């Protein structure tokens, strides 16, 4: 009897173990399935976004290479315009366009499809007005640089180059907004195809117009203008002629209504991204006032170039995080929004960790890709540990910024950026660099501390956030603007 009872107990225990094993396998299968589905959605946005940014960055680098063969004055002037003026314009316009990422992403998730077209048109209006405000900086570049004490020949040449850059700046109005509009729908593969075409065409035209036709600076800048506008026309053609039938229903007078709330969100977005994009510019400017500044700036520019290429990956994940979070909040799923945040953060951190290790292993030889100077190479190697940590931080921080964009927290992040970058990072860098004589390393340490503080604060905000409440807030925002736009757009749509 006792043996029968023991046998039954053992059988019951085995049954429970089998059931537990089956449940664990089902849970594992369920998790693996969720990861597979989520990563497919993630890379549909992140892959094209990363490649497109590599292409855009590549256009600038290729142009710089051709300008460098024209003359030293032209190269110096091009460097000033592209790294200071265009970063200034790029930061403002890209930042303001990121409001569209919030609105389109949430509207698409909520299946308010026709609102995407209205938001797109509103962003065109806002960014065009903003470009007109920025325009005088490009028109009066020469007197501005002379006023700041720049050498006359470089200031004159920079003034010429900045005029060539005006069409490039205006192309950003459509390039940034169309990319975010298409990303929200996971239809941005067309952007990748156009990026491949653009990069190849720019290399050929720069060579043909500069070398074969001997057009010099006009050849390079003319090729750059074409490289920036071809993707714009291609994306407009895709949108207008049937590529987005659900979200593009033609031009609407509703785009001119209720611009106040969109302008407010756009300004918050612009401030948020400007404060990030201008951070490295301040690092270069502060370094320029040091002893032996030439070697320091050369080494720093190489490090920032390497960091810039890696940042293209991080910014791609920023876009992907924004789209995924916005889509899920718009769809009303806090659980899926949180799952997408964890997935994109872990994926980006793994990639960043790989680059962190690779750079530490090859840090002694990477500098020679960019320079033959032993002094500069040694300076780069001396900065390599700081660069490696910057790369690691860059794998997390943009993802958290993307989460903020997807949720519509741009104004909150703007305050975080002001505090962490400009009240902590820059002052600490000045003390370490100039007072404690750590030079460029001191300035960079201050910058890293500022970025680390920002990352930590955003991480705490993200973890502590009530995502169910964020779903409610997203729905309230979308329903309000949806009803207002729907009332006003009836009968006011024209053909595309």
XYZ file of C-alpha atoms in Angstrom:
496
model
C 0.000 0.000 0.000
C 2.825 2.347 0.959
C 4.658 1.466 -2.225
C 1.543 2.215 -4.295
C 1.177 5.569 -2.551
C 4.821 6.411 -3.179
C 4.454 5.429 -6.817
C 1.418 7.717 -7.187
C 3.246 10.565 -5.469
C 6.230 10.072 -7.741
C 3.959 9.978 -10.777
C 2.234 13.167 -9.593
C 5.572 14.852 -9.062
C 6.757 13.813 -12.518
C 3.509 15.103 -14.008
C 3.996 18.461 -12.296
C 7.587 18.579 -13.551
C 6.436 17.807 -17.090
C 3.731 20.479 -16.890
C 6.267 22.989 -15.526
C 8.728 22.111 -18.288
C 6.055 22.474 -20.957
C 4.966 25.842 -19.485
C 8.579 27.025 -19.403
C 9.089 25.928 -23.013
C 5.865 27.694 -24.055
C 6.929 30.855 -22.210
C 10.372 30.693 -23.830
C 8.786 30.134 -27.229
C 6.406 33.007 -26.576
C 9.291 35.316 -25.581
C 11.401 34.259 -28.551
C 8.420 34.842 -30.843
C 7.849 38.300 -29.345
C 11.545 39.141 -29.768
C 11.470 37.979 -33.375
C 8.397 40.062 -34.203
C 9.698 43.129 -32.337
C 13.136 42.971 -33.947
C 11.582 42.721 -37.392
C 9.645 45.920 -36.679
C 12.755 47.534 -35.162
C 15.103 46.824 -38.068
C 12.546 47.817 -40.701
C 12.995 51.340 -39.285
C 16.552 51.198 -37.887
C 18.251 49.588 -40.922
C 17.182 52.142 -43.552
C 17.594 54.979 -41.032
C 21.204 53.996 -40.249
C 22.093 53.561 -43.907
C 20.493 56.874 -44.875
C 22.460 58.723 -42.211
C 25.662 57.025 -43.343
C 24.848 58.217 -46.871
C 24.166 61.817 -45.796
C 27.312 61.881 -43.668
C 29.192 60.323 -46.592
C 28.077 63.111 -48.946
C 29.631 65.677 -46.582
C 32.880 63.687 -46.227
C 33.186 63.128 -49.991
C 32.620 66.829 -50.641
C 35.266 67.694 -48.060
C 37.742 65.349 -49.756
C 37.246 67.004 -53.152
C 37.360 70.508 -51.664
C 40.643 69.573 -49.956
C 42.205 69.005 -53.369
C 41.157 72.469 -54.558
C 43.028 74.484 -51.917
C 43.767 74.968 -48.217
C 41.684 78.148 -47.968
C 38.702 76.422 -49.533
C 39.101 73.455 -47.173
C 39.284 75.663 -44.072
C 36.251 77.677 -45.201
C 34.293 74.525 -46.028
C 35.126 73.100 -42.577
C 33.793 76.231 -40.853
C 30.569 76.296 -42.859
C 29.872 72.555 -42.634
C 30.775 72.055 -38.962
C 29.460 75.304 -37.486
C 26.860 76.869 -39.798
C 25.294 73.675 -41.127
C 25.344 71.999 -37.725
C 23.528 75.066 -36.402
C 20.863 74.841 -39.132
C 20.746 71.058 -39.059
C 20.185 71.022 -35.300
C 17.293 73.468 -35.455
C 15.510 71.931 -38.459
C 16.049 68.281 -37.507
C 14.987 69.042 -33.956
C 11.807 70.807 -35.031
C 11.039 68.037 -37.527
C 11.260 65.439 -34.751
C 7.889 66.693 -33.467
C 6.498 65.000 -36.575
C 8.023 61.722 -35.371
C 5.890 61.915 -32.218
C 2.673 62.911 -33.963
C 2.905 60.629 -36.998
C 4.063 57.648 -34.953
C 1.224 57.936 -32.440
C -1.399 58.682 -35.104
C -0.342 55.688 -37.177
C -0.520 53.438 -34.114
C -4.015 54.802 -33.394
C -5.031 54.187 -37.049
C -5.801 57.875 -37.594
C -4.137 57.524 -40.963
C -5.219 60.688 -42.778
C -3.809 62.808 -39.928
C -0.253 61.867 -40.965
C -0.631 63.836 -44.185
C -1.980 66.859 -42.307
C 0.863 66.753 -39.771
C 3.366 66.459 -42.630
C 1.996 69.595 -44.296
C 2.011 71.484 -40.985
C 5.668 70.583 -40.484
C 6.504 71.859 -43.980
C 4.924 75.218 -43.104
C 6.695 75.486 -39.737
C 10.131 74.416 -41.026
C 9.870 76.741 -44.042
C 9.186 79.720 -41.765
C 12.076 78.646 -39.546
C 14.407 78.418 -42.579
C 13.554 81.991 -43.531
C 14.573 83.086 -40.025
C 17.912 81.221 -40.328
C 18.598 82.464 -43.890
C 20.365 85.760 -42.965
C 23.125 83.784 -41.200
C 24.030 82.208 -44.559
C 23.693 85.458 -46.510
C 25.892 87.465 -44.111
C 28.446 84.758 -43.243
C 31.466 86.796 -44.361
C 30.819 89.905 -42.206
C 29.855 87.704 -39.249
C 33.126 85.738 -39.440
C 35.172 88.933 -39.845
C 33.416 90.355 -36.804
C 34.493 87.235 -34.872
C 38.111 87.802 -35.942
C 38.379 85.151 -38.660
C 41.128 85.582 -41.275
C 39.814 87.670 -44.189
C 40.559 85.196 -47.005
C 38.851 82.336 -45.131
C 35.876 84.545 -44.206
C 35.415 85.592 -47.862
C 35.569 81.991 -49.086
C 33.226 80.814 -46.327
C 30.746 83.473 -47.452
C 30.831 82.030 -50.977
C 30.406 78.442 -49.751
C 27.573 79.400 -47.407
C 25.585 80.777 -50.373
C 25.947 77.387 -52.083
C 24.652 75.801 -48.890
C 21.350 77.721 -48.937
C 19.626 75.205 -51.307
C 21.021 72.402 -49.132
C 19.453 73.974 -46.042
C 16.063 74.291 -47.759
C 16.236 70.635 -48.842
C 16.257 69.704 -45.144
C 12.672 70.963 -44.822
C 11.420 68.109 -46.991
C 14.172 65.555 -46.366
C 13.744 65.443 -42.563
C 9.945 65.575 -42.539
C 9.421 63.006 -45.305
C 11.831 60.612 -43.627
C 9.933 60.805 -40.330
C 6.562 60.562 -42.065
C 7.640 57.401 -43.916
C 9.402 55.913 -40.878
C 6.196 56.129 -38.832
C 4.586 53.793 -41.382
C 7.673 51.545 -41.738
C 7.830 52.506 -45.410
C 11.305 53.987 -45.376
C 12.991 51.361 -47.571
C 12.441 53.810 -50.460
C 14.753 56.217 -48.593
C 17.502 53.567 -48.608
C 17.252 53.019 -52.357
C 17.436 56.764 -52.958
C 20.388 57.068 -50.533
C 22.361 54.445 -52.505
C 21.606 56.240 -55.768
C 22.502 59.624 -54.279
C 25.847 58.542 -52.834
C 26.946 56.861 -56.065
C 25.796 59.832 -58.143
C 27.544 62.330 -55.854
C 30.869 60.496 -56.130
C 30.607 60.403 -59.928
C 29.394 63.999 -60.359
C 31.991 65.398 -57.931
C 34.745 63.671 -59.908
C 33.276 64.601 -63.294
C 32.491 68.253 -62.516
C 35.625 68.925 -60.445
C 38.302 66.905 -62.254
C 37.026 66.458 -65.806
C 35.197 69.766 -66.292
C 37.583 71.634 -63.969
C 34.718 73.532 -62.304
C 36.474 73.552 -58.934
C 34.375 74.585 -55.939
C 31.271 75.126 -58.094
C 31.498 71.507 -59.261
C 31.650 70.083 -55.731
C 28.884 72.276 -54.328
C 26.690 71.804 -57.398
C 27.008 68.043 -56.986
C 26.138 68.339 -53.288
C 22.967 70.307 -54.060
C 21.863 67.599 -56.500
C 22.724 64.908 -53.948
C 20.472 66.558 -51.381
C 17.513 67.278 -53.673
C 17.308 64.017 -55.658
C 16.099 62.015 -52.611
C 13.580 64.770 -51.821
C 12.013 64.598 -55.289
C 12.080 60.804 -55.174
C 10.286 60.680 -51.813
C 7.747 63.310 -52.878
C 7.018 61.272 -56.016
C 6.571 58.140 -53.907
C 4.152 59.901 -51.532
C 2.153 61.837 -54.140
C 1.751 59.020 -56.655
C 0.342 56.175 -54.602
C 3.076 55.072 -52.214
C 1.049 56.048 -49.126
C -2.635 55.774 -50.124
C -3.932 55.594 -46.547
C -1.949 58.502 -45.109
C -1.679 60.920 -48.032
C -5.095 62.091 -49.224
C -4.017 65.356 -50.816
C -3.323 68.907 -49.704
C -5.683 70.267 -47.058
C -6.512 73.714 -45.641
C -6.553 71.971 -42.242
C -2.760 72.109 -42.365
C -2.962 75.867 -41.732
C -5.209 75.444 -38.691
C -4.192 74.834 -35.062
C -0.511 75.457 -35.746
C 0.068 76.795 -32.210
C 0.285 73.405 -30.477
C 2.463 71.963 -33.260
C 4.789 74.991 -33.135
C 5.131 74.586 -29.355
C 6.047 70.891 -29.706
C 8.376 71.691 -32.619
C 10.203 74.365 -30.623
C 10.632 71.953 -27.704
C 11.935 69.314 -30.115
C 14.293 71.799 -31.754
C 15.699 72.928 -28.417
C 16.155 69.329 -27.282
C 18.181 68.233 -30.325
C 20.088 71.498 -30.769
C 21.502 71.237 -27.272
C 22.796 67.745 -28.113
C 24.131 68.439 -31.618
C 25.966 71.626 -30.582
C 27.722 69.917 -27.686
C 30.644 68.616 -29.788
C 30.979 72.002 -31.487
C 31.601 73.597 -28.094
C 34.244 70.944 -27.407
C 36.111 71.950 -30.588
C 35.780 75.678 -29.875
C 37.120 75.301 -26.325
C 40.058 73.240 -27.591
C 40.982 75.959 -30.076
C 42.082 78.289 -27.286
C 44.662 75.894 -25.829
C 48.428 75.790 -26.240
C 49.564 73.647 -29.152
C 45.976 73.896 -30.355
C 46.766 72.636 -33.872
C 47.749 69.123 -32.735
C 44.905 69.077 -30.180
C 42.282 70.084 -32.751
C 43.642 67.624 -35.350
C 43.524 64.776 -32.826
C 40.105 65.820 -31.589
C 38.715 66.102 -35.122
C 39.897 62.548 -35.882
C 38.258 61.257 -32.692
C 35.030 63.125 -33.454
C 35.099 61.805 -37.030
C 35.283 58.223 -35.736
C 32.631 59.032 -33.152
C 30.512 60.636 -35.881
C 30.466 57.483 -38.008
C 29.468 55.368 -34.997
C 26.843 57.961 -34.040
C 25.065 57.308 -37.348
C 24.179 53.871 -35.958
C 23.038 55.345 -32.645
C 20.908 58.013 -34.339
C 19.332 55.258 -36.433
C 18.293 53.550 -33.193
C 17.043 56.910 -31.890
C 14.654 57.050 -34.854
C 13.638 53.414 -34.390
C 12.977 53.876 -30.670
C 10.860 56.946 -31.375
C 8.770 55.171 -34.008
C 8.249 51.975 -32.015
C 7.267 53.778 -28.801
C 4.987 56.218 -30.632
C 3.290 53.417 -32.609
C 2.576 51.342 -29.497
C 1.378 54.315 -27.427
C -0.900 55.320 -30.279
C -2.173 51.737 -30.498
C -2.932 51.839 -26.760
C -0.476 49.151 -25.608
C 1.729 50.178 -22.684
C 3.107 46.631 -22.361
C 4.326 46.478 -25.965
C 5.744 50.003 -25.709
C 7.827 48.982 -22.680
C 8.929 45.752 -24.395
C 10.076 47.707 -27.460
C 12.074 50.098 -25.221
C 13.930 47.220 -23.544
C 14.566 45.511 -26.884
C 16.000 48.541 -28.688
C 18.089 49.587 -25.663
C 19.657 46.132 -25.278
C 20.282 45.806 -29.034
C 21.974 49.205 -29.239
C 24.020 48.552 -26.086
C 25.321 45.242 -27.493
C 26.433 46.946 -30.727
C 28.013 49.797 -28.760
C 29.888 47.331 -26.551
C 31.343 45.606 -29.619
C 32.616 48.940 -30.963
C 33.936 49.820 -27.494
C 36.087 46.666 -27.427
C 37.181 46.966 -31.067
C 38.329 50.531 -30.600
C 40.326 49.709 -27.489
C 42.045 46.847 -29.351
C 42.914 48.871 -32.481
C 43.307 52.324 -30.926
C 47.031 52.541 -31.764
C 46.539 52.170 -35.510
C 43.215 53.878 -36.286
C 44.692 57.395 -36.285
C 46.956 56.592 -39.264
C 43.900 56.217 -41.473
C 43.468 59.984 -41.133
C 47.003 61.334 -40.588
C 50.722 60.684 -41.097
C 51.730 62.820 -38.113
C 53.257 60.911 -35.208
C 52.337 63.716 -32.788
C 48.685 63.657 -33.841
C 48.590 59.838 -33.731
C 49.985 59.855 -30.185
C 47.424 62.472 -29.174
C 44.623 60.325 -30.635
C 45.885 57.276 -28.733
C 45.969 59.378 -25.568
C 42.305 60.289 -26.115
C 41.228 56.794 -27.175
C 39.926 55.653 -23.773
C 37.690 58.718 -23.557
C 36.497 58.111 -27.114
C 35.720 54.473 -26.277
C 33.574 55.526 -23.302
C 31.866 58.156 -25.472
C 30.991 55.426 -27.980
C 29.591 53.244 -25.185
C 27.454 56.093 -23.811
C 26.286 56.922 -27.332
C 24.810 53.444 -27.614
C 22.363 54.170 -24.756
C 21.729 57.915 -24.669
C 20.199 58.326 -28.182
C 17.827 55.410 -27.544
C 16.512 57.158 -24.424
C 16.172 60.394 -26.413
C 14.234 58.406 -29.019
C 11.913 57.102 -26.304
C 11.344 60.716 -25.232
C 10.512 61.719 -28.810
C 8.101 58.804 -29.183
C 6.324 59.739 -25.965
C 6.336 63.504 -26.642
C 8.592 64.523 -23.751
C 10.749 66.923 -25.759
C 10.293 69.871 -23.400
C 11.298 67.774 -20.371
C 14.411 66.487 -22.146
C 15.336 70.041 -23.174
C 15.554 71.001 -19.480
C 17.546 67.842 -18.734
C 19.959 68.699 -21.562
C 20.470 72.275 -20.381
C 21.279 71.080 -16.873
C 23.478 68.089 -17.708
C 25.358 69.568 -20.678
C 25.639 73.280 -20.005
C 25.398 73.559 -16.212
C 27.476 70.446 -15.440
C 29.445 69.212 -18.482
C 30.817 72.466 -19.932
C 31.766 74.134 -16.580
C 33.410 70.918 -15.354
C 35.315 70.645 -18.649
C 36.551 74.227 -18.316
C 37.793 73.601 -14.758
C 39.523 70.315 -15.674
C 40.940 71.620 -18.954
C 42.114 75.111 -17.997
C 42.341 75.279 -14.189
C 43.728 71.781 -13.555
C 45.669 71.809 -16.868
C 44.303 68.517 -18.176
C 43.882 70.305 -21.533
C 41.688 68.612 -24.146
C 41.305 65.493 -21.972
C 39.878 67.620 -19.190
C 37.347 69.251 -21.505
C 36.313 65.869 -22.885
C 35.981 64.346 -19.391
C 33.598 67.176 -18.546
C 31.609 66.429 -21.690
C 31.428 62.711 -20.841
C 30.250 63.475 -17.314
C 27.526 65.724 -18.743
C 26.405 62.990 -21.155
C 26.501 60.385 -18.360
C 24.317 62.582 -16.123
C 21.853 63.106 -18.961
C 21.755 59.353 -19.693
C 21.196 58.488 -16.025
C 18.395 61.045 -15.619
C 16.632 59.866 -18.801
C 17.015 56.250 -17.673
C 15.403 57.019 -14.314
C 12.561 58.929 -16.029
C 11.985 56.055 -18.458
C 11.966 53.364 -15.747
C 9.793 55.370 -13.331
C 7.245 56.396 -15.959
C 3.685 55.074 -15.701
C 3.321 53.856 -19.287
C -0.401 53.179 -18.881
C -0.795 56.884 -18.151
C 1.320 57.733 -21.225
C -1.126 55.734 -23.348
C -4.005 57.815 -21.963
C -2.145 61.086 -22.600
C -1.293 60.036 -26.168
C -4.928 59.109 -26.846
C -6.197 62.424 -25.425
C -3.741 64.418 -27.556
C -4.555 62.501 -30.730
C -8.309 62.555 -30.216
C -8.323 66.314 -29.650
C -6.311 67.118 -32.790
C -8.042 64.413 -34.814
C -11.518 65.797 -34.151
C -10.461 69.400 -34.802
C -8.668 68.516 -38.029
C -11.487 66.249 -39.204
C -14.073 69.001 -38.723
C -12.036 71.525 -40.648
C -10.708 69.269 -43.396
C -14.119 68.084 -44.656
C -14.565 69.507 -48.093
C -11.214 71.314 -48.044
C -8.988 68.643 -49.544
C -7.528 69.120 -52.952
C -5.925 66.641 -55.256
C -2.236 65.908 -54.638
